[in-house]
Short mmCIF file of C-alpha atoms in Angstrom, two decimals:
data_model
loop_
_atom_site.label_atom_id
_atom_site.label_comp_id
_atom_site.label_asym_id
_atom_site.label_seq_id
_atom_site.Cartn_x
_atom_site.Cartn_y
_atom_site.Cartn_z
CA UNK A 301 -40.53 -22.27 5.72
CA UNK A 302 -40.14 -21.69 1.89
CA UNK A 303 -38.41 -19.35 -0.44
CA UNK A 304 -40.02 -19.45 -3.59
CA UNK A 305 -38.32 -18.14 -7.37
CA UNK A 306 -35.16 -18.07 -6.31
CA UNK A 307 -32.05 -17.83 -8.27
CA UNK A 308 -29.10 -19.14 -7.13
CA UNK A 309 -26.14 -18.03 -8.95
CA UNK A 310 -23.31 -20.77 -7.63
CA UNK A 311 -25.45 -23.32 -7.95
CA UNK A 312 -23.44 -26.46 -9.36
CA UNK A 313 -26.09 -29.31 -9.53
CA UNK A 314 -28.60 -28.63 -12.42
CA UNK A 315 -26.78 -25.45 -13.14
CA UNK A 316 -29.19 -25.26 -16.12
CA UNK A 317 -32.19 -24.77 -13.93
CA UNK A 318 -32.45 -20.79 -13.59
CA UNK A 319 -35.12 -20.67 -10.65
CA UNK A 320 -35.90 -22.50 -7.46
CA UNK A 321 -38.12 -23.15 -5.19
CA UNK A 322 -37.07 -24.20 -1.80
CA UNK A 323 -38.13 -25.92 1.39
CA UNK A 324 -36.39 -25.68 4.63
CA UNK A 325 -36.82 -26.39 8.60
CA UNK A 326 -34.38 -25.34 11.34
CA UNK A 327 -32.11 -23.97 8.53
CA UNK A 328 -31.70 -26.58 6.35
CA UNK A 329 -33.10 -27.59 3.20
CA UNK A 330 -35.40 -30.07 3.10
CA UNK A 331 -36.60 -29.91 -0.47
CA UNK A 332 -35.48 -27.93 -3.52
CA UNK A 333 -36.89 -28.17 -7.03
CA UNK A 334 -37.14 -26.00 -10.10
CA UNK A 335 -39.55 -22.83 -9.42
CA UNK A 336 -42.80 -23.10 -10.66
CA UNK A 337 -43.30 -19.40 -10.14
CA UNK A 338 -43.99 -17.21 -13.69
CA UNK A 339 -41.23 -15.74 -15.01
CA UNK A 340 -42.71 -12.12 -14.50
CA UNK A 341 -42.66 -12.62 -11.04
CA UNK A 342 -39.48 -10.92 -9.82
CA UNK A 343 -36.50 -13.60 -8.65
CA UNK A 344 -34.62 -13.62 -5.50
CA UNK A 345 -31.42 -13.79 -5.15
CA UNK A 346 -29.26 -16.35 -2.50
CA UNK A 347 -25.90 -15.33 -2.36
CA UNK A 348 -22.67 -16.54 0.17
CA UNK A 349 -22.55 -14.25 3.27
CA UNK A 350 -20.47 -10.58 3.51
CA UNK A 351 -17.51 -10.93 5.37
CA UNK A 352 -15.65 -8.14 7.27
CA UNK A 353 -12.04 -9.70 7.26
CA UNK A 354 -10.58 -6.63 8.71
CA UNK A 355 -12.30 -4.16 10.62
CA UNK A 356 -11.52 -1.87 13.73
CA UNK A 357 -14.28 -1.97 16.31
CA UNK A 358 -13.04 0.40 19.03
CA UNK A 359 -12.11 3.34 16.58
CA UNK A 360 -15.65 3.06 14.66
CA UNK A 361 -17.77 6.25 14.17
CA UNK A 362 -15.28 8.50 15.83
CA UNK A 363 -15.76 11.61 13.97
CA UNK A 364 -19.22 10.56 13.33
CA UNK A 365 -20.85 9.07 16.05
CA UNK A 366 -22.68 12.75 17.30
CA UNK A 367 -24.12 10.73 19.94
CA UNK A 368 -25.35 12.72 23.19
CA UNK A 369 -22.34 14.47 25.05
CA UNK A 370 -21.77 13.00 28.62
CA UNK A 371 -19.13 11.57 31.25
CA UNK A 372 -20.60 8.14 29.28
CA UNK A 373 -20.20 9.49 25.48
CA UNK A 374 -17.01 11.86 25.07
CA UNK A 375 -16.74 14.67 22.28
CA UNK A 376 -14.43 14.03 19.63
CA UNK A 377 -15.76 16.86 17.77
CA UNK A 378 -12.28 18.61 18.31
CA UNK A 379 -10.39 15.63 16.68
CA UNK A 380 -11.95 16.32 13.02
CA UNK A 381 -9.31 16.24 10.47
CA UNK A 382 -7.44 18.96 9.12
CA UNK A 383 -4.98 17.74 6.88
CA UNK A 384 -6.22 14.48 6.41
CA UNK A 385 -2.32 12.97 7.18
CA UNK A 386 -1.96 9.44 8.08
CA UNK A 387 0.53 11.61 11.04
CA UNK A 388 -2.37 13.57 11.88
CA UNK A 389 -5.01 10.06 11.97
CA UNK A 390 -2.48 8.27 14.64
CA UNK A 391 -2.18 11.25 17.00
CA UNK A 392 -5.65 12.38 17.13
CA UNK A 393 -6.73 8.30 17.74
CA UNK A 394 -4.48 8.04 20.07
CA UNK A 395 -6.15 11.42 22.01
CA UNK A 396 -9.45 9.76 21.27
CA UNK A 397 -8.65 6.48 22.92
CA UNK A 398 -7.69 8.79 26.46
CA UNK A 399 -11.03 9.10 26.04
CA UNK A 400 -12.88 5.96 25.71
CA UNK A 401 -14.88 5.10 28.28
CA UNK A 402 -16.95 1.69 28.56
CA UNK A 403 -20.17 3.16 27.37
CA UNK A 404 -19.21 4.54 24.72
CA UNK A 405 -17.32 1.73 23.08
CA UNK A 406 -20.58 -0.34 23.45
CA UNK A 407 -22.45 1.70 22.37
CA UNK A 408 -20.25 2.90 18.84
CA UNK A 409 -19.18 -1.01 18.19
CA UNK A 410 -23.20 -1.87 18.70
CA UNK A 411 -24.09 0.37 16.29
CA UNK A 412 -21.12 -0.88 13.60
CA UNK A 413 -22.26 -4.55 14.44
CA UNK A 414 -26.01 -3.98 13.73
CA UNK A 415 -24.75 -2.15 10.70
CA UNK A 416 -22.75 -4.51 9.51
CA UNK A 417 -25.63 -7.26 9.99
CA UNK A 418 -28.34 -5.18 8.22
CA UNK A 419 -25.86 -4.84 5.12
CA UNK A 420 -25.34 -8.91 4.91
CA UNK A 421 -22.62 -9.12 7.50
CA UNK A 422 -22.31 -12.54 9.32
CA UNK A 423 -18.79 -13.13 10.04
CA UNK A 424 -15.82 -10.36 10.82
CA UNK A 425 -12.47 -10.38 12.15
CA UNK A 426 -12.78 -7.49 14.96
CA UNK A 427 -9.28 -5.23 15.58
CA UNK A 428 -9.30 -4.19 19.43
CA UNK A 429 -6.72 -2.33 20.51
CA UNK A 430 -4.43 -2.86 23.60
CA UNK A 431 -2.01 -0.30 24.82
CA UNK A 432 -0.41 2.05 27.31
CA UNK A 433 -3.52 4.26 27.41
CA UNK A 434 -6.55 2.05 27.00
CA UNK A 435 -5.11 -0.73 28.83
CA UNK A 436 -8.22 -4.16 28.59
CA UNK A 437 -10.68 -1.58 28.05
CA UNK A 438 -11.65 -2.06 24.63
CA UNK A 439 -11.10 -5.88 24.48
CA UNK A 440 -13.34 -6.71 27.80
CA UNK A 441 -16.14 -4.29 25.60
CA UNK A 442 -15.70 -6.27 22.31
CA UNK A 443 -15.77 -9.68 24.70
CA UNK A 444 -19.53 -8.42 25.58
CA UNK A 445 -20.63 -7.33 22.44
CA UNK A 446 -19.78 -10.91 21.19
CA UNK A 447 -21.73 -12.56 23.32
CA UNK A 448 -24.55 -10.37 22.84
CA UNK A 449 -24.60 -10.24 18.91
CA UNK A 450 -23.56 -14.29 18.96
CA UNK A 451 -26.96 -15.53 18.05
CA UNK A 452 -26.76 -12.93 14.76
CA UNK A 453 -22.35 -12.68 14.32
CA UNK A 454 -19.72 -14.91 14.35
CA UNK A 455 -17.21 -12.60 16.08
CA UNK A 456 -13.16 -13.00 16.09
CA UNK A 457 -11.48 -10.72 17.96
CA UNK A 458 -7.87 -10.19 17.22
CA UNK A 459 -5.70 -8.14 20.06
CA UNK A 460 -4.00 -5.63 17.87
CA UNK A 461 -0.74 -3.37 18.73
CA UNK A 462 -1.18 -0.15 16.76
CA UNK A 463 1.27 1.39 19.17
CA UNK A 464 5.40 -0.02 18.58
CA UNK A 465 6.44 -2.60 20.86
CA UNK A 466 10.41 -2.41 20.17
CA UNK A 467 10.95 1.49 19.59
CA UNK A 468 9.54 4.28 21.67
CA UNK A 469 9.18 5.25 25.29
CA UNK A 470 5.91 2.97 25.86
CA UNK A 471 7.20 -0.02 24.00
CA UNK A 472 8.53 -1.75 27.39
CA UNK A 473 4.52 -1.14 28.82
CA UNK A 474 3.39 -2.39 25.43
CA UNK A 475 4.60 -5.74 24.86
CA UNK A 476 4.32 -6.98 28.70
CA UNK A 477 0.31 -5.86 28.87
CA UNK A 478 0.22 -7.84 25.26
CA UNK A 479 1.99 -10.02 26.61
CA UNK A 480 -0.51 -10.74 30.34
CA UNK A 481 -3.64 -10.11 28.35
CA UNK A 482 -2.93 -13.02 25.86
CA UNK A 483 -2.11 -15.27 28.66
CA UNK A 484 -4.92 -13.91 31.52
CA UNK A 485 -7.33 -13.97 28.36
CA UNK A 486 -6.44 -17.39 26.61
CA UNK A 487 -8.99 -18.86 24.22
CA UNK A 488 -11.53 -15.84 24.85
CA UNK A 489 -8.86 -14.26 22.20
CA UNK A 490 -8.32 -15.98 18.55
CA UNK A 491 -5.95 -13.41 16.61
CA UNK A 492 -2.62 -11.69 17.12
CA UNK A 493 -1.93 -8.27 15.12
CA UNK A 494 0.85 -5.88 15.24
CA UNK A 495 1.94 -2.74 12.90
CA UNK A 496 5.56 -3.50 12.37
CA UNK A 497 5.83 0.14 10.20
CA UNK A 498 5.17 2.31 13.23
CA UNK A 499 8.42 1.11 14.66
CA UNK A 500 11.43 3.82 14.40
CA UNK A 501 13.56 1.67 12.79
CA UNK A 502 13.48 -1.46 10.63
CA UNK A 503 15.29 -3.35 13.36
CA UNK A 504 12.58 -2.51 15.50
CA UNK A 505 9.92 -3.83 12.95
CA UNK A 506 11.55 -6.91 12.24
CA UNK A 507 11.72 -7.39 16.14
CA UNK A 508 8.19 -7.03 16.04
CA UNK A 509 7.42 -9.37 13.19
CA UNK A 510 9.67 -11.88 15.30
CA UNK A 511 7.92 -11.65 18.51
CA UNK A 512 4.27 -11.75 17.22
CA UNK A 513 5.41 -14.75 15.10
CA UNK A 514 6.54 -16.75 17.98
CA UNK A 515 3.74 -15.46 20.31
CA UNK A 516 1.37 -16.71 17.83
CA UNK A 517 2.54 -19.73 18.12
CA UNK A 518 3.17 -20.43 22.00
CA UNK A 519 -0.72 -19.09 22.05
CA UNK A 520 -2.11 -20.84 19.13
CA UNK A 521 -3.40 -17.78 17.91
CA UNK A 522 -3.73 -16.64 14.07
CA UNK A 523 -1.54 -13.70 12.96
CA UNK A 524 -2.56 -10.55 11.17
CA UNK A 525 -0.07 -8.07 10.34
CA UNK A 526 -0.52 -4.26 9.04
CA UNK A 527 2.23 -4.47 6.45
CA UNK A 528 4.31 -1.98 4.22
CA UNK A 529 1.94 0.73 4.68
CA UNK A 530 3.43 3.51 2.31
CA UNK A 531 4.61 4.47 -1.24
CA UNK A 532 8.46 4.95 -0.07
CA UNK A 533 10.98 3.72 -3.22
CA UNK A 534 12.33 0.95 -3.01
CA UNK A 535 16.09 0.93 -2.59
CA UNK A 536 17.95 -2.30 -3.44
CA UNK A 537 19.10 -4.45 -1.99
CA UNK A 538 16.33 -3.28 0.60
CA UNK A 539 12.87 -4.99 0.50
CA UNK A 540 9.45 -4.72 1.68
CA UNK A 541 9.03 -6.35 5.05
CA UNK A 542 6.59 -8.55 3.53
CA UNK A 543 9.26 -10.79 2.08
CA UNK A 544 10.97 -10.40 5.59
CA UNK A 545 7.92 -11.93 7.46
CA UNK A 546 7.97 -15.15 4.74
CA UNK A 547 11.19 -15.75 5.97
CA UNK A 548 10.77 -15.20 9.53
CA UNK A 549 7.60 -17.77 9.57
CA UNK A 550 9.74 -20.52 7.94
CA UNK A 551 12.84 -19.49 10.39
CA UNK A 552 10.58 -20.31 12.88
CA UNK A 553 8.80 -23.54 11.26
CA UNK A 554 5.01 -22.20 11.12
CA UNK A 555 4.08 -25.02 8.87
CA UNK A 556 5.35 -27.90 11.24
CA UNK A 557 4.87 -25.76 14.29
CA UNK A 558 1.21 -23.98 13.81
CA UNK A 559 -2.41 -25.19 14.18
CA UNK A 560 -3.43 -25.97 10.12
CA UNK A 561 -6.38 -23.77 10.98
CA UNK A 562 -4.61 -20.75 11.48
CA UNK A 563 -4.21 -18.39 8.92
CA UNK A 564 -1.62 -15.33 8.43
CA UNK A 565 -3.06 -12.28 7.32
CA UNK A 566 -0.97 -9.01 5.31
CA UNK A 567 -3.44 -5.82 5.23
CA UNK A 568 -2.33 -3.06 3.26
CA UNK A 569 0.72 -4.12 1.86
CA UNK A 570 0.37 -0.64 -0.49
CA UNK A 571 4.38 -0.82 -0.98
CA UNK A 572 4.40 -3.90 -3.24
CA UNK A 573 2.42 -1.71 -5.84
CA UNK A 574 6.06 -0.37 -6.46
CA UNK A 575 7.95 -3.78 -7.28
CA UNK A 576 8.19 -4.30 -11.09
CA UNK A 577 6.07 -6.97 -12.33
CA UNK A 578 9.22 -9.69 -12.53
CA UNK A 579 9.62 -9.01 -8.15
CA UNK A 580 6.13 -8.78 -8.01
CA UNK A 581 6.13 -12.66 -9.39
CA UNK A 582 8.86 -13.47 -7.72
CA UNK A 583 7.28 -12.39 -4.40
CA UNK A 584 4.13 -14.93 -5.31
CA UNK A 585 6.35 -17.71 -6.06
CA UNK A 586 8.01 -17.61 -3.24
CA UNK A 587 4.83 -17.34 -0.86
CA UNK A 588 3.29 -20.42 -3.35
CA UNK A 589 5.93 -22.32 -2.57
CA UNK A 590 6.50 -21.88 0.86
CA UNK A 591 2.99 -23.50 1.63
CA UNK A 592 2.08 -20.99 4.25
CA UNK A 593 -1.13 -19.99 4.42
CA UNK A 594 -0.67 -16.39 3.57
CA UNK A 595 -3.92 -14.28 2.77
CA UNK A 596 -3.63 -10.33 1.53
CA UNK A 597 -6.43 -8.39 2.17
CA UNK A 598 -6.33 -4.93 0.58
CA UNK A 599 -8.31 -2.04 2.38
CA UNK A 600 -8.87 0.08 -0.75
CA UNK A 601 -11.09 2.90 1.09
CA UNK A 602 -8.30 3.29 3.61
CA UNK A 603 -5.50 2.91 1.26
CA UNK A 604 -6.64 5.37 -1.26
CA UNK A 605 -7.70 8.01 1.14
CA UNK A 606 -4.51 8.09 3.07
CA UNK A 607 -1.86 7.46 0.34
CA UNK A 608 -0.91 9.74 -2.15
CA UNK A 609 -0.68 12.69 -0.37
CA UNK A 610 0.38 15.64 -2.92
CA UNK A 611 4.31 16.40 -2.66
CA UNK A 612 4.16 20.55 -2.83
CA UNK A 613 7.79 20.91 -3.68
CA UNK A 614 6.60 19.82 -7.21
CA UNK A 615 5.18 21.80 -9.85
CA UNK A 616 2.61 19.74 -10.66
CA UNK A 617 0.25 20.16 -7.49
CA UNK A 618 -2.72 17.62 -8.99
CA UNK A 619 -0.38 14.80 -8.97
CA UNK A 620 -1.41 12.70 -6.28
CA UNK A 621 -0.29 9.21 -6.67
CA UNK A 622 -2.66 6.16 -5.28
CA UNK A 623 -2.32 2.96 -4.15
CA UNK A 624 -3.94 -0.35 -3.40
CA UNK A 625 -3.42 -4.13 -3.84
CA UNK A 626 -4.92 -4.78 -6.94
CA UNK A 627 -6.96 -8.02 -5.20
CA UNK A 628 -8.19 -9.31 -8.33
CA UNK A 629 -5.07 -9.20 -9.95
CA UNK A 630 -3.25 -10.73 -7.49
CA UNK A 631 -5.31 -13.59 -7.36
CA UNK A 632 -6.20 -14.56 -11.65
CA UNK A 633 -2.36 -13.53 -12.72
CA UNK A 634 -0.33 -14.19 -9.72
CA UNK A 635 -2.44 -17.16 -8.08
CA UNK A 636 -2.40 -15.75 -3.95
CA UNK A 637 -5.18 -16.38 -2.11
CA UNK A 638 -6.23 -12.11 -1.52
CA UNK A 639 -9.69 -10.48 -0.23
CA UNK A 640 -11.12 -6.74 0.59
CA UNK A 641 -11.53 -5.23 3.65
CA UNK A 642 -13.28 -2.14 4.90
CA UNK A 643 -10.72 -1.51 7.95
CA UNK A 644 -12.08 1.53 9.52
CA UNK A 645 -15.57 3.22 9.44
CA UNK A 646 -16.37 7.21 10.30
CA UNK A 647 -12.95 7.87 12.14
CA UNK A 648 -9.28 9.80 10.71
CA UNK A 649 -8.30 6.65 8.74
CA UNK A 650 -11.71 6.90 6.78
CA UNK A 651 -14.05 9.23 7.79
CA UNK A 652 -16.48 8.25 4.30
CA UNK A 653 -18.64 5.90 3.65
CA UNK A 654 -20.95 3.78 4.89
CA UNK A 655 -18.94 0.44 5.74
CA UNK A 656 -21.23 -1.86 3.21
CA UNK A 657 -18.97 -4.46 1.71
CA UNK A 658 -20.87 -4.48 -1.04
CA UNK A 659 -20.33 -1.10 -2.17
CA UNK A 660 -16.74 -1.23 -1.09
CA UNK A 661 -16.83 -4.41 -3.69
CA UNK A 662 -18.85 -2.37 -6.53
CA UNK A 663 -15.97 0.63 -6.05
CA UNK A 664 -13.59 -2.21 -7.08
CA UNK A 665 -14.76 -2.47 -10.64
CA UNK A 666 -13.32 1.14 -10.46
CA UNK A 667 -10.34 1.32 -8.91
CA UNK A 668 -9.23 -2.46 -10.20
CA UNK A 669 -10.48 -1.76 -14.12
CA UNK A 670 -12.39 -5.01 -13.20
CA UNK A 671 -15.07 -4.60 -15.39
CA UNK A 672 -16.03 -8.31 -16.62
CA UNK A 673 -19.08 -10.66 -15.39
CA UNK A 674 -15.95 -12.73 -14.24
CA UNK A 675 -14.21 -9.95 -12.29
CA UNK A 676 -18.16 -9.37 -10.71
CA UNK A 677 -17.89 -12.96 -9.69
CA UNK A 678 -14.60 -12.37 -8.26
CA UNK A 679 -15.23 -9.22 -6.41
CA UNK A 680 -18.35 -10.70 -4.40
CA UNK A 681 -15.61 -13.58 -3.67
CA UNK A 682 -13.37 -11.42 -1.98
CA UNK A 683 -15.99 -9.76 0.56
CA UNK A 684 -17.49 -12.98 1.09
CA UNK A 685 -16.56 -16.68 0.85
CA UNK A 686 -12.30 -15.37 0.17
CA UNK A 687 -12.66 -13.22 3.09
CA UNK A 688 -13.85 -15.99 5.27
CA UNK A 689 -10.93 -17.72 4.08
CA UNK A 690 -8.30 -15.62 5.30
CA UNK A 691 -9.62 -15.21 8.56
CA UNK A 692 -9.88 -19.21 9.04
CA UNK A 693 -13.93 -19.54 9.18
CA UNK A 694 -14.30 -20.49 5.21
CA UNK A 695 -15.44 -24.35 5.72
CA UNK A 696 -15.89 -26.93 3.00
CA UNK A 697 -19.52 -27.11 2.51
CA UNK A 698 -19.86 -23.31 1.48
CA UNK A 699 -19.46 -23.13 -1.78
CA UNK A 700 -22.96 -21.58 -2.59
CA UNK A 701 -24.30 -24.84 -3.80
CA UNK A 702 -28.04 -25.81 -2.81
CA UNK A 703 -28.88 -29.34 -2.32
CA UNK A 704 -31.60 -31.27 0.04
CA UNK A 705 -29.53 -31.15 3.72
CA UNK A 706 -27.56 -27.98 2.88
CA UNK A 707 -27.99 -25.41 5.57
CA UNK A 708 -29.36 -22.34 4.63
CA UNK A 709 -28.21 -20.32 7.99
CA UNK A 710 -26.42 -17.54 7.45
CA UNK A 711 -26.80 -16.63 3.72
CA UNK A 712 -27.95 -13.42 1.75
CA UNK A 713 -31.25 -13.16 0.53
CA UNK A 714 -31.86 -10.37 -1.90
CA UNK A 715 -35.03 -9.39 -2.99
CA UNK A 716 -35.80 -7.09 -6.35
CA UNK A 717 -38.64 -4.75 -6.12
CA UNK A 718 -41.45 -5.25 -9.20
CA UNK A 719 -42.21 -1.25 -9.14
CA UNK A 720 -40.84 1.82 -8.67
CA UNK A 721 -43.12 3.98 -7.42
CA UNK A 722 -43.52 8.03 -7.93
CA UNK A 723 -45.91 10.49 -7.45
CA UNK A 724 -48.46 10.67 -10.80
CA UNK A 725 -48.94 14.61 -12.14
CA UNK A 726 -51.88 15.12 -9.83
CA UNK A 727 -49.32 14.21 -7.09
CA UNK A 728 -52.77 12.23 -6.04
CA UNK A 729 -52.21 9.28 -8.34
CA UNK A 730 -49.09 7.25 -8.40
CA UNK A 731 -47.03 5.92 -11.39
CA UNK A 732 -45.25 2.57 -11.41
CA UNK A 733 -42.15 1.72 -13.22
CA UNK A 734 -40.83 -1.45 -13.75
CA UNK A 735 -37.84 -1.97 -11.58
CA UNK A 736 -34.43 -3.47 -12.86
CA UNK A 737 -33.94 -7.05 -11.69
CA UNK A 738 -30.84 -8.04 -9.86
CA UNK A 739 -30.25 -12.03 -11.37
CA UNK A 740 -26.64 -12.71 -10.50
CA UNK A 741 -23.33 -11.62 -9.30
CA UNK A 742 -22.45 -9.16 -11.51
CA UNK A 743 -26.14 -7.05 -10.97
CA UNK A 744 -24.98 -7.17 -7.24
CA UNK A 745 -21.93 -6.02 -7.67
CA UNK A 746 -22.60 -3.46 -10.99
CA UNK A 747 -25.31 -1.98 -8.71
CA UNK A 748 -25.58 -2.81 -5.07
CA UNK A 749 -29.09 -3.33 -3.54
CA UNK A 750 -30.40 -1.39 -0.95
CA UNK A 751 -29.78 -2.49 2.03
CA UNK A 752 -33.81 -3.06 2.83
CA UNK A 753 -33.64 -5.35 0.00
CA UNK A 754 -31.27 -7.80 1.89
CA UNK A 755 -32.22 -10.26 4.49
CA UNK A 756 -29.73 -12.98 6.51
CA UNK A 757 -31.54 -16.36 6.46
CA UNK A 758 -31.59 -17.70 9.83
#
């Protein structure tokens, strides 16, 4: 097979070369030399795949899913929001999952996983969740799913407690079914993640960040943890948990004790937007120097739709403060290794949008003030190679770079259109008009391509 005039913006080897032709058989490259294509012909573009790092597949499409009504496909139609609380999201998903039944969670995650595939999507780290009321159910659905989508996704499913496990009457059925399903389930399962902010107390949460720490570990699992999920002031000498959860890993010796190929993941994290710049520092410092392989992955479409919720006692009704991890902040000032996730798709958390990394990525240049051709570069890193990263699937040889041997599997192909065509004034004719061409990260990210103009290489 060959892909001819391509550009290849993180190529390292003849970097002054701007086009390529290339060569390749069962994936990999078996000749690559400067294009000989003319330079009117429009380029393609082979970019690093999208990475979900963080994404709920049982809760996807909820409120927008208007598949057919049966005993197989149950109406949420009655759980549409009303206030649009992050109270209001919990209690009406936890109604929802009563009614989950097997069909319908195949059917709602195969639709997010084809989704996800057609938008560039090779990779995700998949959030099931496992409780009092759904029991296995959702994790023995996502178990078939990644077998069927294997040959297109590489598929890590992470066993998630969105329910408390130390506070609460269903805590003591929580933690024993996490508990049976991590051992009854062993290596079918590669991630552990628990909410330690639903708990009532912050006793309770550090329990919880204590027992998924060492349960990690006796299972060899990695751990992901939905972190400081609020805008609450901070009261010295009180901190956010994330500094707790440093402390706990080296209390219990993750470093000497862990696999080096498992990662631990912070989502959310919205509370350290509070700490003044000098904590903020001292926070990466600290997580620098400890070694540990801590990733943050901010969930800005989640984060900014359920934060910030107006406070009526105020007079000034339009205030409505926001909050995200500023990603590419965190990683040019303060040197941590941070991503973007999408989280949720069409349910309470986030009933907008469409999923597409991509777009979540161009949003950034918006909500970060990351408006330079280095901050593009940056933003495609953190739903792509960075994301891979954090979840433990980045491996050495993908940088982006081309060379004879390289395999090609797996990467984004992105093809510009020459024309745009419209109807002429006869709406007979037609009129062409030379289409924009998409050369390099920043065109991706400035303006995302359809997603009929993207293609996984296989």
């Amino acid at each position: 097979m060959e892909i001819n005039n391509v550009i290849i913006p993180c190529q390292k080897s003849n970097a002054d070369i701007s086009r390529w032709d290339i060569r390749f058989q069962d994936g990999k490259v078996s000749q690559i030399r400067p294009s000989e294509r003319p330079a009117s012909e429009p380029p393609k573009l082979l970019l690093p795949p999208l990475c979900h790092p963080h994404i709920h597949l049982d809760k996807a499409y909820l409120l927008t899913c208007n598949n057919p009504i049966s005993e197989s496909h149950p109406n949420y139609s009655d759980l549409i929001p009303e206030t649009g609380s992050f109270e209001e999201a919990l209690l009406n998903t936890s109604r929802a999952k009563e009614r989950y039944t097997e069909s319908d969670l195949h059917l709602r995650g195969s639709q997010l996983l084809a989704t996800s595939y057609n938008q560039g999507v090779t990779s995700l780290r998949a959030f099931v969740e496992i409780d009092h009321v759904t029991g296995t159910r959702p994790l023995d659905v996502a178990l078939q799913l990644k077998s069927e989508f294997s040959h297109l996704l590489e598929i890590q499913i992470c066993v998630f407690a969105q329910d408390p496990l130390f506070s609460t009457a269903h805590a003591e059925t929580n933690r024993p079914l996490l508990t049976s399903t991590l051992r009854n389930y062993g290596p079918k399962i590669q991630v552990l993640g628990t909410t330690p902010y639903v708990e009532k107390s912050r006793e309770a949460a550090l329990l919880n960040i204590d027992w998924a720490i060492t349960t990690a570990l006796h299972h060899n699992l990695h751990l992901d943890f939905h972190l400081d999920y609020n805008l609450d002031e901070l009261h010295p000498p009180t901190q956010p948990l994330t500094f707790s959860v440093i402390q706990l890993l080296q209390k219990h010796n993750w470093l000497g004790q862990a696999d080096k190929s498992k990662t631990i993941v912070l989502g959310h994290c919205t509370q350290l937007t509070l700490l003044p710049n000098s904590e903020l520092r001292q926070l990466a410092e600290i997580v620098i120097q400890s070694g540990l392989p801590i990733h943050f992955v901010g969930l800005p479409t989640s984060d900014l739709f359920m934060m910030g919720r107006p406070n009526t006692a105020t007079a000034c009704a339009q205030v409505r403060p926001r909050a995200t991890l500023n990603v590419p902040s965190m990683i040019k000032d303060l040197g941590l290794s941070a991503c973007i996730g999408v989280n949720n798709v069409g349910n309470a958390f986030t009933p907008f949008g469409s999923g597409d990394p991509l777009q979540m990525a161009s949003y950034g240049v918006g909500i970060y003030q990351a408006g330079t051709v280095s901050d593009a570069t940056t933003l495609y890193g953190c739903v792509s190679l960075l994301a891979r990263k954090a979840i433990g699937l980045h491996r050495d040889e993908e940088d982006g770079d081309v060379a004879e041997g390289t395999s090609l599997r797996g990467m984004l192909l992105i093809k510009n259109e020459e024309n745009i065509k419209i109807p002429g004034p006869a709406w007979e004719s037609e009129l062409l008009i030379p289409a924009r061409q998409r050369e390099g990260f920043k065109d991706v990210i400035w303006d995302p391509p359809g997603v009929e103009l993207r293609s996984i290489i296989n």
